[in-house]
Tab-separated table of C-alpha atoms and ligand atoms in Angstrom:
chain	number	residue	atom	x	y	z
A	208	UNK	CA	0.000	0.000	0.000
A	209	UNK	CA	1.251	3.174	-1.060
A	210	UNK	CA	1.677	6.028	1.517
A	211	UNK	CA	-0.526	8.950	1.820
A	212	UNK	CA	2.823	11.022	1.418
A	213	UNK	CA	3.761	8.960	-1.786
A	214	UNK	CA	-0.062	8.948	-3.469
A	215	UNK	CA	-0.125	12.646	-2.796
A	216	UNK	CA	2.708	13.074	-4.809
A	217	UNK	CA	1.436	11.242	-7.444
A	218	UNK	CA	-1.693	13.042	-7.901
A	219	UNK	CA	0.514	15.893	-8.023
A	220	UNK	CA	3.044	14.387	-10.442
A	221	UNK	CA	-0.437	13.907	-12.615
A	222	UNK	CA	-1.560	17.367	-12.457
A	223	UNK	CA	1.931	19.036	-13.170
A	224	UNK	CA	3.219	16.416	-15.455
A	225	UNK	CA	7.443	16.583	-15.840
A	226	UNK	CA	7.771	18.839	-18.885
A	227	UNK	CA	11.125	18.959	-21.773
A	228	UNK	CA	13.499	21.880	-21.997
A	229	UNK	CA	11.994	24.017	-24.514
A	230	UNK	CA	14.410	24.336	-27.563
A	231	UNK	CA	16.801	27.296	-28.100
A	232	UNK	CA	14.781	30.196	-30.154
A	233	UNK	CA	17.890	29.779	-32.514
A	234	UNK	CA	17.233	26.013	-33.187
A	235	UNK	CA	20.800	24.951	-31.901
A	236	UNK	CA	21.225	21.542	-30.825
A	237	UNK	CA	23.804	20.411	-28.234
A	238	UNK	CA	26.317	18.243	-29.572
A	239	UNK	CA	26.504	14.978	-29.398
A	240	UNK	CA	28.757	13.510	-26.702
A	241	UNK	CA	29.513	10.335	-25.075
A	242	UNK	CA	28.604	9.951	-21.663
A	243	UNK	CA	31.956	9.783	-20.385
A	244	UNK	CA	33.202	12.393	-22.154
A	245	UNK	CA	31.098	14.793	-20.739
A	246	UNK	CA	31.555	16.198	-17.258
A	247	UNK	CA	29.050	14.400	-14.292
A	248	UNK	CA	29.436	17.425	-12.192
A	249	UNK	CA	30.321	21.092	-13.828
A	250	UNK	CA	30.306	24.159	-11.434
A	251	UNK	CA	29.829	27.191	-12.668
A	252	UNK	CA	31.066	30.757	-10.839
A	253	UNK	CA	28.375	33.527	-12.744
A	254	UNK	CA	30.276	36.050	-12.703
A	255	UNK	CA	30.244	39.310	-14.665
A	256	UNK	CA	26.329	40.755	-14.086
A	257	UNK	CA	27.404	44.213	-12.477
A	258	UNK	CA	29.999	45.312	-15.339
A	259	UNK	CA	27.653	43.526	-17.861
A	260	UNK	CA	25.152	46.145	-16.406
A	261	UNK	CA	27.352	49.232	-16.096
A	262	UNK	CA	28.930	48.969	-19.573
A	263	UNK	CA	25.200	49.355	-20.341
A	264	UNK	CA	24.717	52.392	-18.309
A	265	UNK	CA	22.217	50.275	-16.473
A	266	UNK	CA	21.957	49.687	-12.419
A	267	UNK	CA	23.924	46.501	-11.311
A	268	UNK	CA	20.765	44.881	-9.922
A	269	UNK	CA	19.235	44.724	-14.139
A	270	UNK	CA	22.520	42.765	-14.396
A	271	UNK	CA	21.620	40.337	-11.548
A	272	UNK	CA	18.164	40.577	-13.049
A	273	UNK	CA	19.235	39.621	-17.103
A	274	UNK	CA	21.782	36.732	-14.952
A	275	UNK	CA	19.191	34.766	-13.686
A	276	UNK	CA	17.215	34.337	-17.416
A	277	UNK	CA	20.988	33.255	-18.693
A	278	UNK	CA	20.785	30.520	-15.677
A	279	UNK	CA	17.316	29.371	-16.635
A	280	UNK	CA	18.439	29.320	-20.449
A	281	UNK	CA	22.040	27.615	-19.388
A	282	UNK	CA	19.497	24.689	-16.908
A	283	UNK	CA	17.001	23.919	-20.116
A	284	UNK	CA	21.116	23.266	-22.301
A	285	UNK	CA	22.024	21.099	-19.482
A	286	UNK	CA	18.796	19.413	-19.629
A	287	UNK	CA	19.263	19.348	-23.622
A	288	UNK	CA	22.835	17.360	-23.608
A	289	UNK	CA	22.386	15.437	-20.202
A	290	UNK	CA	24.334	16.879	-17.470
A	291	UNK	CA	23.740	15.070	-13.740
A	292	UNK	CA	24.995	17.464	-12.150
A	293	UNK	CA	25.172	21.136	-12.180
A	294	UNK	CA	26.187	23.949	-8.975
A	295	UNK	CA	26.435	27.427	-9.360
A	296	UNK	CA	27.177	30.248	-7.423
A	297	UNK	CA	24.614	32.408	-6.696
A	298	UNK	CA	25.826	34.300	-3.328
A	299	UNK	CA	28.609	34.241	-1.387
A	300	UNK	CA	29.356	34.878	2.622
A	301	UNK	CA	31.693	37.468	1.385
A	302	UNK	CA	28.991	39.364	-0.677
A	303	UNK	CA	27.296	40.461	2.025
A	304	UNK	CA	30.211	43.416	1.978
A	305	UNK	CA	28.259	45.068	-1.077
A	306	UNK	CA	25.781	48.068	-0.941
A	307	UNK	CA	22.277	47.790	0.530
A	308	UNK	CA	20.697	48.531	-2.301
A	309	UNK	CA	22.528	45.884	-4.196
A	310	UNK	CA	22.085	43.684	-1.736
A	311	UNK	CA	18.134	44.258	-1.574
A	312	UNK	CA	18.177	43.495	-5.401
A	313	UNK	CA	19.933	40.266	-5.316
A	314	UNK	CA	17.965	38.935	-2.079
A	315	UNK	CA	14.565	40.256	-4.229
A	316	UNK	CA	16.213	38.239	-7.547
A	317	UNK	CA	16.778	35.198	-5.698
A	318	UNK	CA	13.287	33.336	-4.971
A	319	UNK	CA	12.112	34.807	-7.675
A	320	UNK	CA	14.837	32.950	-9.534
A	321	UNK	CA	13.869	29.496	-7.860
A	322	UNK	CA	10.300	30.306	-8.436
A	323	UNK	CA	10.996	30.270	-12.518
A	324	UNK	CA	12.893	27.300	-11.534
A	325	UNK	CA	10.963	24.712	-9.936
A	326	UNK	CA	8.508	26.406	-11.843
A	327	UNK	CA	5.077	24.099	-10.534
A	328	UNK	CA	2.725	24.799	-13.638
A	329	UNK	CA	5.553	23.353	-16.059
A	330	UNK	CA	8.361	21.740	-13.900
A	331	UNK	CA	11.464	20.530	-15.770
A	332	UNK	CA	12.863	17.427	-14.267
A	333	UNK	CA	15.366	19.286	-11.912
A	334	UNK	CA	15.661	18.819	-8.765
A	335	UNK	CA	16.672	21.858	-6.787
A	336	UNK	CA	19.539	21.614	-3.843
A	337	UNK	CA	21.077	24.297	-1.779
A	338	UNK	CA	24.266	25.004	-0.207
A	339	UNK	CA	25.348	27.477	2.188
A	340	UNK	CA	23.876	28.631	5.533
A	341	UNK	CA	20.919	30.485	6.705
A	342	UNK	CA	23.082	33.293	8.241
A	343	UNK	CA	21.803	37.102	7.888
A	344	UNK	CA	19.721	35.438	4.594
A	345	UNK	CA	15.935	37.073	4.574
A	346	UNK	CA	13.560	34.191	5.953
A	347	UNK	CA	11.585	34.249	2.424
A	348	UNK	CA	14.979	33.530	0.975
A	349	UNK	CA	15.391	30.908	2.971
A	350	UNK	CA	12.138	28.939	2.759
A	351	UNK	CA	12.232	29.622	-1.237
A	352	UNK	CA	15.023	27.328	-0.689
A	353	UNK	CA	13.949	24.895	1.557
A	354	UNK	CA	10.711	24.860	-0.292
A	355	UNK	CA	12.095	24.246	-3.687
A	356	UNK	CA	14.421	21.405	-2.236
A	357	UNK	CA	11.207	20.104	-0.853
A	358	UNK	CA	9.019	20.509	-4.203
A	359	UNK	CA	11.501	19.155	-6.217
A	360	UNK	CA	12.798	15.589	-4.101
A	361	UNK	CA	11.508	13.325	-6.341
A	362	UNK	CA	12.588	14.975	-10.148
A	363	UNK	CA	15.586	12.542	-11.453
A	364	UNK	CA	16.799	14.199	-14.083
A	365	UNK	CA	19.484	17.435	-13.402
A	366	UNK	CA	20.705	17.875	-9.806
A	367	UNK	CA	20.915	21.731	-9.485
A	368	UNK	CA	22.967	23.173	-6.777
A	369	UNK	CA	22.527	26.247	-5.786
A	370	UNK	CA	25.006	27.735	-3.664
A	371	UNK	CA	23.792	30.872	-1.843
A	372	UNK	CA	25.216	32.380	1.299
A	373	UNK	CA	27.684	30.104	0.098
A	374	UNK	CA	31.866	30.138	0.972
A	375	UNK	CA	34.197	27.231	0.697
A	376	UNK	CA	36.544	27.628	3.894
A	377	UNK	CA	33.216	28.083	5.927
A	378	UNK	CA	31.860	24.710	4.771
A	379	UNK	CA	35.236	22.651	5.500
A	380	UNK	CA	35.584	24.720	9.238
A	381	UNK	CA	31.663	23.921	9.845
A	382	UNK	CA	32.342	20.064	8.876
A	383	UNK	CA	35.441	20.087	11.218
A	384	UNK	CA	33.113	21.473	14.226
A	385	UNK	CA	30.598	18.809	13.776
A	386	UNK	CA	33.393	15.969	13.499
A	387	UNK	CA	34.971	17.332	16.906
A	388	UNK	CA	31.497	17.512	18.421
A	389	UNK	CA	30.401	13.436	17.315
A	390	UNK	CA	33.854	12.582	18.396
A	391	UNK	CA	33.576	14.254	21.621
A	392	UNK	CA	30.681	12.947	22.414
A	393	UNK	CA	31.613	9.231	21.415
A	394	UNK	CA	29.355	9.066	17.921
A	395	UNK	CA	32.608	8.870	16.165
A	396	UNK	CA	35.693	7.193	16.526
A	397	UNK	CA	38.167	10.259	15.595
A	398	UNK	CA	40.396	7.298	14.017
A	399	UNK	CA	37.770	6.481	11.584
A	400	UNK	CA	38.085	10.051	10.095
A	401	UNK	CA	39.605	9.624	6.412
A	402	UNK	CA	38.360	11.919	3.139
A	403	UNK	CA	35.071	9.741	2.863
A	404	UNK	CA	33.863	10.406	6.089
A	405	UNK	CA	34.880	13.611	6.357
A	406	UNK	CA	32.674	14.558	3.020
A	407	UNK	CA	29.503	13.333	4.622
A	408	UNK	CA	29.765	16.119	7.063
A	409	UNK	CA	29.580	19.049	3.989
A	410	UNK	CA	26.667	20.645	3.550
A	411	UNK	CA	25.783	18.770	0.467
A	412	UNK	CA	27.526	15.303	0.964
A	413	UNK	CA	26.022	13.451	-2.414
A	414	UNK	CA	27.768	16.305	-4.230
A	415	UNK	CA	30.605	14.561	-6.444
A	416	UNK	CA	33.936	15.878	-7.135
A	417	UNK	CA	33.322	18.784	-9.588
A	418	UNK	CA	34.773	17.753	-12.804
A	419	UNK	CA	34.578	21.106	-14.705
A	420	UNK	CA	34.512	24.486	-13.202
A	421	UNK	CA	33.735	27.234	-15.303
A	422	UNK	CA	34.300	30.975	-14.579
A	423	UNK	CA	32.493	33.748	-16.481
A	424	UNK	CA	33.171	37.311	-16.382
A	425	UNK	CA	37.181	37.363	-17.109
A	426	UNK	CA	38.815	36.802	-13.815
A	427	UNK	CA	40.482	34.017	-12.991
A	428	UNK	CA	39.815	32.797	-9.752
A	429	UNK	CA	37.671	30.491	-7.563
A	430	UNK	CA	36.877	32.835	-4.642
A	431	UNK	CA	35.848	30.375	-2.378
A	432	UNK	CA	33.780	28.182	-4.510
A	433	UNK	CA	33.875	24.616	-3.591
A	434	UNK	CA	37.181	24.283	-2.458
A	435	UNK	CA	36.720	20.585	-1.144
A	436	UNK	CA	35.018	19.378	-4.332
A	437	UNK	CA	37.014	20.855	-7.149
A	438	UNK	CA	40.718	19.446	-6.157
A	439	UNK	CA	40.873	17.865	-9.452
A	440	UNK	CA	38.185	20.005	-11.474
A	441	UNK	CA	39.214	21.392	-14.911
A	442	UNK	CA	39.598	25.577	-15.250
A	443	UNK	CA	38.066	27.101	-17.796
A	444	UNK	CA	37.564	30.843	-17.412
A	445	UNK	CA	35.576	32.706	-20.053
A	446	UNK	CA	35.946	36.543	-20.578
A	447	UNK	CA	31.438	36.287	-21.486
A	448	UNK	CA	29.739	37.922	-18.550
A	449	UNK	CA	27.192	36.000	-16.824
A	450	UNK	CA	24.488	37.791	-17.896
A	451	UNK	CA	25.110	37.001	-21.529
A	452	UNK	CA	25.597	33.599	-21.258
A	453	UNK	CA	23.219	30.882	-23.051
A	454	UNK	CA	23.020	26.955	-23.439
A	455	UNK	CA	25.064	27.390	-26.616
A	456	UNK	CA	28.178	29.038	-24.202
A	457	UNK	CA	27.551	25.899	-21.987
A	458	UNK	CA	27.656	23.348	-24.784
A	459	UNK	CA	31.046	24.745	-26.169
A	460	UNK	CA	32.178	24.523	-22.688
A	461	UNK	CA	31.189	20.862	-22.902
A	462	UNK	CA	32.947	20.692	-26.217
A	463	UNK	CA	36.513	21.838	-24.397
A	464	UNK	CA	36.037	19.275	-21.610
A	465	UNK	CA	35.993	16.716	-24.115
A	466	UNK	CA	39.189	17.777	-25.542
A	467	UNK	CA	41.115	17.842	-21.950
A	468	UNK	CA	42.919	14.877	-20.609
A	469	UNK	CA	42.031	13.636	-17.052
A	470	UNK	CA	44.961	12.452	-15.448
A	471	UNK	CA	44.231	13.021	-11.714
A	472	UNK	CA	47.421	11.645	-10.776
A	473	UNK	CA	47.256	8.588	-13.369
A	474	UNK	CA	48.405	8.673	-16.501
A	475	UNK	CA	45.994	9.275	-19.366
A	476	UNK	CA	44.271	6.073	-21.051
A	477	UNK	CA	46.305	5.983	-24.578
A	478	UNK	CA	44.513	3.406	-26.647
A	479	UNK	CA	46.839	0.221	-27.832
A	480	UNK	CA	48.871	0.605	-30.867
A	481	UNK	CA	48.919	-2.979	-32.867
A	482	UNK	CA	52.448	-3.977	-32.533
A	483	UNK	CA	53.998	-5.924	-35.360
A	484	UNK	CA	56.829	-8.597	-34.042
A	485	UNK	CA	58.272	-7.943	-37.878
A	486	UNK	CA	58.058	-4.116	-38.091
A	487	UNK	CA	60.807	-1.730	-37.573
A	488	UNK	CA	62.272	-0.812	-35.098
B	226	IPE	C1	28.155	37.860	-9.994
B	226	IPE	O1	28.283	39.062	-10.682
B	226	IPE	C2	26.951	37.842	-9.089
B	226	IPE	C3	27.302	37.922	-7.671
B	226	IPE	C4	28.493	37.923	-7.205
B	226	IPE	C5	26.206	37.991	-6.752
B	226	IPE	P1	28.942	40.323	-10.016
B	226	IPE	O2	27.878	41.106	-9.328
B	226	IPE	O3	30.105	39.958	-9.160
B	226	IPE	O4	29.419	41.102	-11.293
B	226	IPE	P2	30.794	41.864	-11.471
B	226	IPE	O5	31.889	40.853	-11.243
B	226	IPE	O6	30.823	42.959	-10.465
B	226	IPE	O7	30.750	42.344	-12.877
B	227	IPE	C1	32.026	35.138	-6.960
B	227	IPE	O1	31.986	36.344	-7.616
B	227	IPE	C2	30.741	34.883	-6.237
B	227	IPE	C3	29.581	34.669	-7.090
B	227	IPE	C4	29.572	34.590	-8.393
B	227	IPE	C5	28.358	34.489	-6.401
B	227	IPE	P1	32.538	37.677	-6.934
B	227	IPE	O2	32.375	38.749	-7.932
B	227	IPE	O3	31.890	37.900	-5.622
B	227	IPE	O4	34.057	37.298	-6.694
B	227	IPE	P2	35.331	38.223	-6.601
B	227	IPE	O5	34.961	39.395	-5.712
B	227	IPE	O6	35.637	38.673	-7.987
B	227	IPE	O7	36.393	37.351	-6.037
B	228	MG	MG1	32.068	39.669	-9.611
């Protein structure tokens, strides 16, 4: 016998049936690439929205504004060429030093963002995630959050990760405390505390290692972005600004990952050359 949780779910699932990305208005099509040449988790730092916006002679917060239609474009591509899993940074703990006003903009931008997104008239088959901590984040922020992680459980498709309030070295210091705390109070055996355990203490633990992060925006940095995950990730820094970004940006991205060699310490897989015991030597 079904549950009454599961049965309501799929009444709902009836209702609001999973919908496909909606093509590009240009017609592109993603390439086609095999599964293991494309990346299972790409991160993405959108970067670029406030100079996108001043070269305009427009206020930073239309750049914000014209960033999150380039994310929902970017999520149907992803969709398009089957990515499992895709994070991007959305705030950081160390943009809370901007203006107010800016500030105010981007907290406004942000459930309305994840409202396009889990979108419950014509849901995509994403399911939402967050990362980061509740902090000096707006409580409507914050349940827009928790309610789209809620909303979306069951959807198999992309894993989106959205990392808001969001800094690297805060996330490994947090995992520490929690490690020392079951330790101290004899849940843990601090001897049992490799890499693997340590991961399930992040704030996202299923996240994989981040094969491919992308930078927009022409800097060339990871401020703070997933500094546990992407040990190994590929770089690949793009001088596009967020805000003009579309699925066809992503796909070439996916293009270039194909082309890079994964060594990760090993040495690359070079297919066998047929050796001839008579040939020359
Ligand atoms: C990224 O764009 C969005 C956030 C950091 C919230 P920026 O707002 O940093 O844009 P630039 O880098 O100033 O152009
Ligand atoms: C990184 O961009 C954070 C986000 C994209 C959310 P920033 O614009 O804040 O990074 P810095 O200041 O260039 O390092
Ligand atoms: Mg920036």
């Amino acid at each position: 016998m079904p549950g009454l949780a599961q049965e309501v779910r799929r009444l709902d699932a009836q209702r609001n049936p999973i919908v496909p990305p909606t093509p590009h208005p240009s017609g592109g099509r993603p390439p086609t690439l095999p599964t293991e040449a494309k990346p299972r988790h790409t991160a993405i730092v959108m970067d670029g929205n406030g100079r996108w916006a001043t070269s305009r002679g427009l206020p930073r917060s239309d750049g914000h504004r014209a960033g999150g239609e380039a994310l929902a474009d970017v999520v149907h591509g992803a969709l398009e060429i089957g990515l499992p899993h895709l994070t991007v940074y959305a705030f950081s703990t160390e943009n809370w030093k901007r203006p107010a006003d800016e500030l105010n903009a981007l907290m406004d931008e942000i459930p309305q963002r994840l409202r396009r997104l889990a979108n419950d008239t014509a849901p995509l088959n994403v399911r939402l995630r967050w990362a980061g901590v509740r902090g000096p984040l707006p409580a409507d922020v914050v349940a827009a959050l928790t309610d789209a992680e809620h909303a979306t459980r069951d959807r198999t498709g992309l894993t989106l990760t959205l990392c808001v309030n969001y800094g690297g070295r805060a996330e490994i210091a947090a995992a520490a405390a929690n490690i020392a705390r079951d330790a101290a109070a004899g849940r843990i055996d601090p001897g049992s505390v490799c890499e693997h355990a340590f991961a399930r203490y992040l704030h996202v633990p299923e996240l994989p290692d981040v094969d491919l992060l992308l930078r927009t925006g022409g800097d060339q940095r990871t401020s703070n972005f997933l500094p546990w995950q992407a040990t190994c990730a590929e770089l690949l820094f793009l001088d596009t600004p967020w805000s003009d970004m579309d699925r066809r940006d992503l796909w070439h991205a996916m293009e270039e990952y194909a082309r890079r060699i994964r060594r990760c310490g090993s040495i690359p897989r070079i297919p066998a050359q047929p050796t001839s015991p008579t040939g020359p030597r």
